């Protein structure tokens, strides 16, 4: 089998970073805005934060980063596995936020929540990789895979700490920029860990009607809509709470 030399569309790489930063910033703002909320409002904030961080900062960045990876052959994505990777990203992020939220100043909770979240993020990445359907096979460098998992865990612990400690606007902006670097670092380390070999015995996937570039921009726009919707939903509940207590 012939080794496939891949390259990146750096415009899409940059877009993946921007997506991650926007998702992280939105999650930080939402969760800080709803600090001290109780009952259904607290759960609404948790869900919105998990969607913003897990779906926007992590999964959308991951998928756009996948589309930036040019292998010179048609690629399709298994829809159930791709959706599973999205669900994993949102669920593990929600779990991490919930665990740490019960005791933000307890290091044990921070480490537990961050470790589970990081392992889940890594699982999301490699599930997304497994969803690729192409005329080629993937093998992985175990050492680099381990490094990518370690980056995911450290980034998750940092993200959870920032969620509950970043207060000022410039703190949140700086934190989101750092989180974008961390999430992208995990993703692209995982991509470097992969080696692809062309396998002519496999079926050639049908070419999609959309180019990777168009699909990446659609994902970016959908992510912006979801982040905006989450912000509006939590903002409306906060306004209602303020009005009730006025």
Coordinates of C-alpha atoms in Angstrom, one line a residue:
X1 CA 0.0 0.0 0.0
X2 CA 1.2 3.4 -1.0
X3 CA 1.8 6.1 1.7
X4 CA -0.5 9.1 1.2
X5 CA 1.1 12.6 1.6
X6 CA -1.5 14.9 2.9
X7 CA -1.4 18.7 3.4
X8 CA -3.6 21.4 5.0
X9 CA -5.8 24.2 3.8
X10 CA -4.4 26.8 6.1
X11 CA -7.5 29.1 5.7
X12 CA -9.6 26.3 7.1
X13 CA -7.1 25.7 9.9
X14 CA -7.4 29.4 10.8
X15 CA -11.2 29.1 10.7
X16 CA -11.0 26.1 13.0
X17 CA -9.1 28.2 15.5
X18 CA -11.5 31.1 15.3
X19 CA -14.4 28.7 15.8
X20 CA -12.8 27.2 18.9
X21 CA -12.1 30.7 20.4
X22 CA -15.7 31.8 19.8
X23 CA -17.1 28.7 21.4
X24 CA -14.8 29.0 24.4
X25 CA -15.6 32.7 24.9
X26 CA -19.3 32.1 24.6
X27 CA -19.2 29.2 27.2
X28 CA -17.2 31.4 29.6
X29 CA -19.6 34.3 29.2
X30 CA -22.7 32.1 29.6
X31 CA -21.5 30.3 32.7
X32 CA -20.2 33.4 34.4
X33 CA -23.4 35.3 33.6
X34 CA -25.4 32.6 35.3
X35 CA -23.2 32.1 38.3
X36 CA -25.4 31.6 41.3
X37 CA -28.5 30.5 39.3
X38 CA -30.6 27.9 40.9
X39 CA -33.0 25.1 39.7
X40 CA -34.0 25.0 36.1
X41 CA -32.0 28.2 35.3
X42 CA -28.8 26.5 36.6
X43 CA -29.5 23.4 34.3
X44 CA -30.3 25.7 31.4
X45 CA -27.0 27.4 31.9
X46 CA -25.2 24.1 32.2
X47 CA -26.7 22.8 28.9
X48 CA -25.9 26.0 27.1
X49 CA -22.3 26.0 28.3
X50 CA -21.9 22.3 27.3
X51 CA -23.2 23.1 23.8
X52 CA -21.0 26.2 23.5
X53 CA -17.8 24.5 24.7
X54 CA -18.4 20.9 23.6
X55 CA -20.3 21.6 20.4
X56 CA -18.7 24.9 19.4
X57 CA -15.2 25.2 20.8
X58 CA -14.4 21.5 20.5
X59 CA -16.5 19.5 18.0
X60 CA -17.0 22.2 15.4
X61 CA -13.3 23.0 15.5
X62 CA -12.5 19.3 15.2
X63 CA -14.7 18.8 12.1
X64 CA -13.5 22.0 10.3
X65 CA -10.0 20.8 11.1
X66 CA -10.8 17.4 9.5
X67 CA -12.0 19.2 6.4
X68 CA -8.8 21.2 6.3
X69 CA -6.9 17.9 5.9
X70 CA -6.4 17.4 2.2
X71 CA -5.5 13.8 1.2
X72 CA -6.0 14.0 -2.6
X73 CA -8.9 11.5 -2.6
X74 CA -12.7 11.6 -2.0
X75 CA -13.7 11.3 1.6
X76 CA -17.1 10.6 3.1
X77 CA -18.1 10.6 6.8
X78 CA -20.2 7.9 8.5
X79 CA -23.2 10.0 9.8
X80 CA -24.0 7.9 12.9
X81 CA -20.3 7.9 14.0
X82 CA -20.0 11.6 13.3
X83 CA -23.1 12.4 15.3
X84 CA -21.8 10.1 18.1
X85 CA -18.6 12.1 18.2
X86 CA -20.7 15.3 18.6
X87 CA -22.8 13.8 21.4
X88 CA -19.7 12.6 23.2
X89 CA -18.1 16.1 23.1
X90 CA -21.3 17.7 24.6
X91 CA -21.9 15.1 27.2
X92 CA -18.3 14.9 28.6
X93 CA -18.1 18.7 28.6
X94 CA -21.4 18.9 30.5
X95 CA -20.2 16.3 33.0
X96 CA -17.0 18.2 33.6
X97 CA -18.9 21.5 34.2
X98 CA -21.3 19.8 36.5
X99 CA -18.6 18.0 38.6
X100 CA -16.5 21.1 39.0
X101 CA -19.5 23.3 39.5
X102 CA -20.4 21.4 42.7
X103 CA -17.1 22.6 44.3
X104 CA -15.1 25.0 42.0
X105 CA -12.4 25.4 44.8
X106 CA -11.9 21.7 45.3
X107 CA -8.8 20.4 43.3
X108 CA -10.0 16.8 43.4
X109 CA -13.2 17.8 41.5
X110 CA -11.2 19.9 39.0
X111 CA -8.9 17.0 38.3
X112 CA -11.7 14.4 38.1
X113 CA -13.9 16.6 35.8
X114 CA -11.0 17.6 33.6
X115 CA -9.7 14.0 33.3
X116 CA -13.0 12.6 32.3
X117 CA -13.7 15.6 29.9
X118 CA -10.2 15.3 28.4
X119 CA -10.5 11.5 27.8
X120 CA -13.9 12.2 26.3
X121 CA -12.6 14.9 24.0
X122 CA -9.8 12.5 22.8
X123 CA -12.5 9.8 22.3
X124 CA -14.5 12.3 20.2
X125 CA -11.5 13.1 18.1
X126 CA -10.6 9.5 17.3
X127 CA -14.3 8.5 16.8
X128 CA -14.5 11.3 14.3
X129 CA -11.4 10.0 12.6
X130 CA -12.9 6.5 12.5
X131 CA -16.0 8.0 10.7
X132 CA -13.9 8.7 7.6
X133 CA -14.7 6.6 4.6
X134 CA -12.0 6.6 1.9
X135 CA -9.9 4.4 -0.2
X136 CA -7.2 4.2 2.4
X137 CA -6.4 3.0 5.9
X138 CA -5.2 4.8 9.0
X139 CA -2.5 3.7 11.5
X140 CA -1.4 5.6 14.6
X141 CA 1.8 6.5 16.3
X142 CA 1.0 5.4 19.9
X143 CA 3.4 7.9 21.5
X144 CA 1.8 10.8 19.6
X145 CA -1.7 9.5 20.4
X146 CA -0.7 9.5 24.1
X147 CA 0.5 13.1 23.9
X148 CA -2.7 14.2 22.2
X149 CA -4.7 12.6 25.1
X150 CA -2.5 14.3 27.6
X151 CA -3.0 17.7 25.9
X152 CA -6.8 17.1 25.9
X153 CA -6.8 16.4 29.7
X154 CA -4.6 19.4 30.5
X155 CA -6.6 21.6 28.2
X156 CA -9.9 20.4 29.8
X157 CA -8.6 21.0 33.4
X158 CA -7.5 24.5 32.3
X159 CA -10.9 25.1 30.6
X160 CA -12.8 24.1 33.7
X161 CA -10.6 26.2 36.0
X162 CA -11.1 29.2 33.7
X163 CA -14.9 28.8 33.5
X164 CA -15.1 29.3 37.3
X165 CA -12.3 31.8 37.8
X166 CA -12.3 34.1 34.7
X167 CA -14.4 37.2 35.7
X168 CA -13.2 40.3 33.9
X169 CA -13.9 40.6 30.2
X170 CA -10.2 40.7 29.3
X171 CA -9.7 37.6 31.3
X172 CA -12.3 35.8 29.3
X173 CA -10.9 37.0 26.0
X174 CA -7.4 35.9 26.9
X175 CA -8.7 32.6 28.3
X176 CA -10.7 31.9 25.1
X177 CA -7.6 32.6 23.0
X178 CA -5.5 30.2 25.1
X179 CA -8.3 27.6 25.0
X180 CA -8.4 27.8 21.2
X181 CA -4.7 27.1 21.1
X182 CA -5.0 24.2 23.5
X183 CA -8.0 22.6 21.6
X184 CA -6.3 23.0 18.3
X185 CA -3.0 21.6 19.7
X186 CA -4.8 18.4 20.8
X187 CA -6.6 18.0 17.4
X188 CA -3.6 18.6 15.2
X189 CA -1.3 16.5 17.4
X190 CA -3.9 13.7 16.9
X191 CA -3.7 14.3 13.1
X192 CA 0.1 14.1 13.1
X193 CA -0.2 10.8 14.9
X194 CA -2.1 9.4 11.9
X195 CA -0.5 7.8 8.9
X196 CA -2.6 7.1 5.9
X197 CA -1.9 4.4 3.2
X198 CA -3.8 4.1 0.0
X199 CA -5.6 0.8 -0.3
X200 CA -6.9 0.1 -3.9
X201 CA -9.0 -2.9 -2.6
X202 CA -11.4 -0.5 -0.8
X203 CA -14.3 1.0 -2.5
X204 CA -14.0 4.6 -3.8
X205 CA -16.4 6.9 -1.8
X206 CA -18.9 8.9 -3.9
X207 CA -17.8 12.5 -4.1
X208 CA -20.0 14.8 -2.0
X209 CA -22.0 17.5 -3.7
X210 CA -20.4 20.1 -1.4
X211 CA -16.7 20.9 -1.4
X212 CA -14.9 20.7 2.0
X213 CA -14.5 24.4 2.0
X214 CA -18.2 25.1 1.5
X215 CA -19.1 22.4 4.1
X216 CA -16.6 24.0 6.6
X217 CA -18.2 27.5 6.2
X218 CA -21.7 26.0 6.6
X219 CA -20.5 24.3 9.9
X220 CA -19.0 27.6 11.0
X221 CA -22.2 29.5 10.3
X222 CA -24.4 26.9 12.0
X223 CA -22.1 27.0 15.0
X224 CA -22.5 30.8 15.2
X225 CA -26.3 30.4 15.1
X226 CA -26.2 27.8 17.9
X227 CA -23.9 29.9 20.0
X228 CA -26.1 33.0 19.5
X229 CA -29.2 30.9 20.3
X230 CA -27.7 29.6 23.6
X231 CA -26.7 33.1 24.6
X232 CA -30.2 34.4 23.9
X233 CA -31.9 31.6 25.7
X234 CA -29.8 32.1 28.9
X235 CA -30.0 35.9 28.6
X236 CA -33.8 35.8 28.4
X237 CA -34.0 33.5 31.5
X238 CA -31.7 35.9 33.4
X239 CA -33.8 38.9 32.4
X240 CA -36.9 37.1 33.6
X241 CA -35.2 36.3 36.9
X242 CA -34.2 39.9 37.4
X243 CA -37.7 41.1 36.6
X244 CA -39.2 38.7 39.2
X245 CA -36.9 39.9 41.9
X246 CA -37.2 43.6 41.1

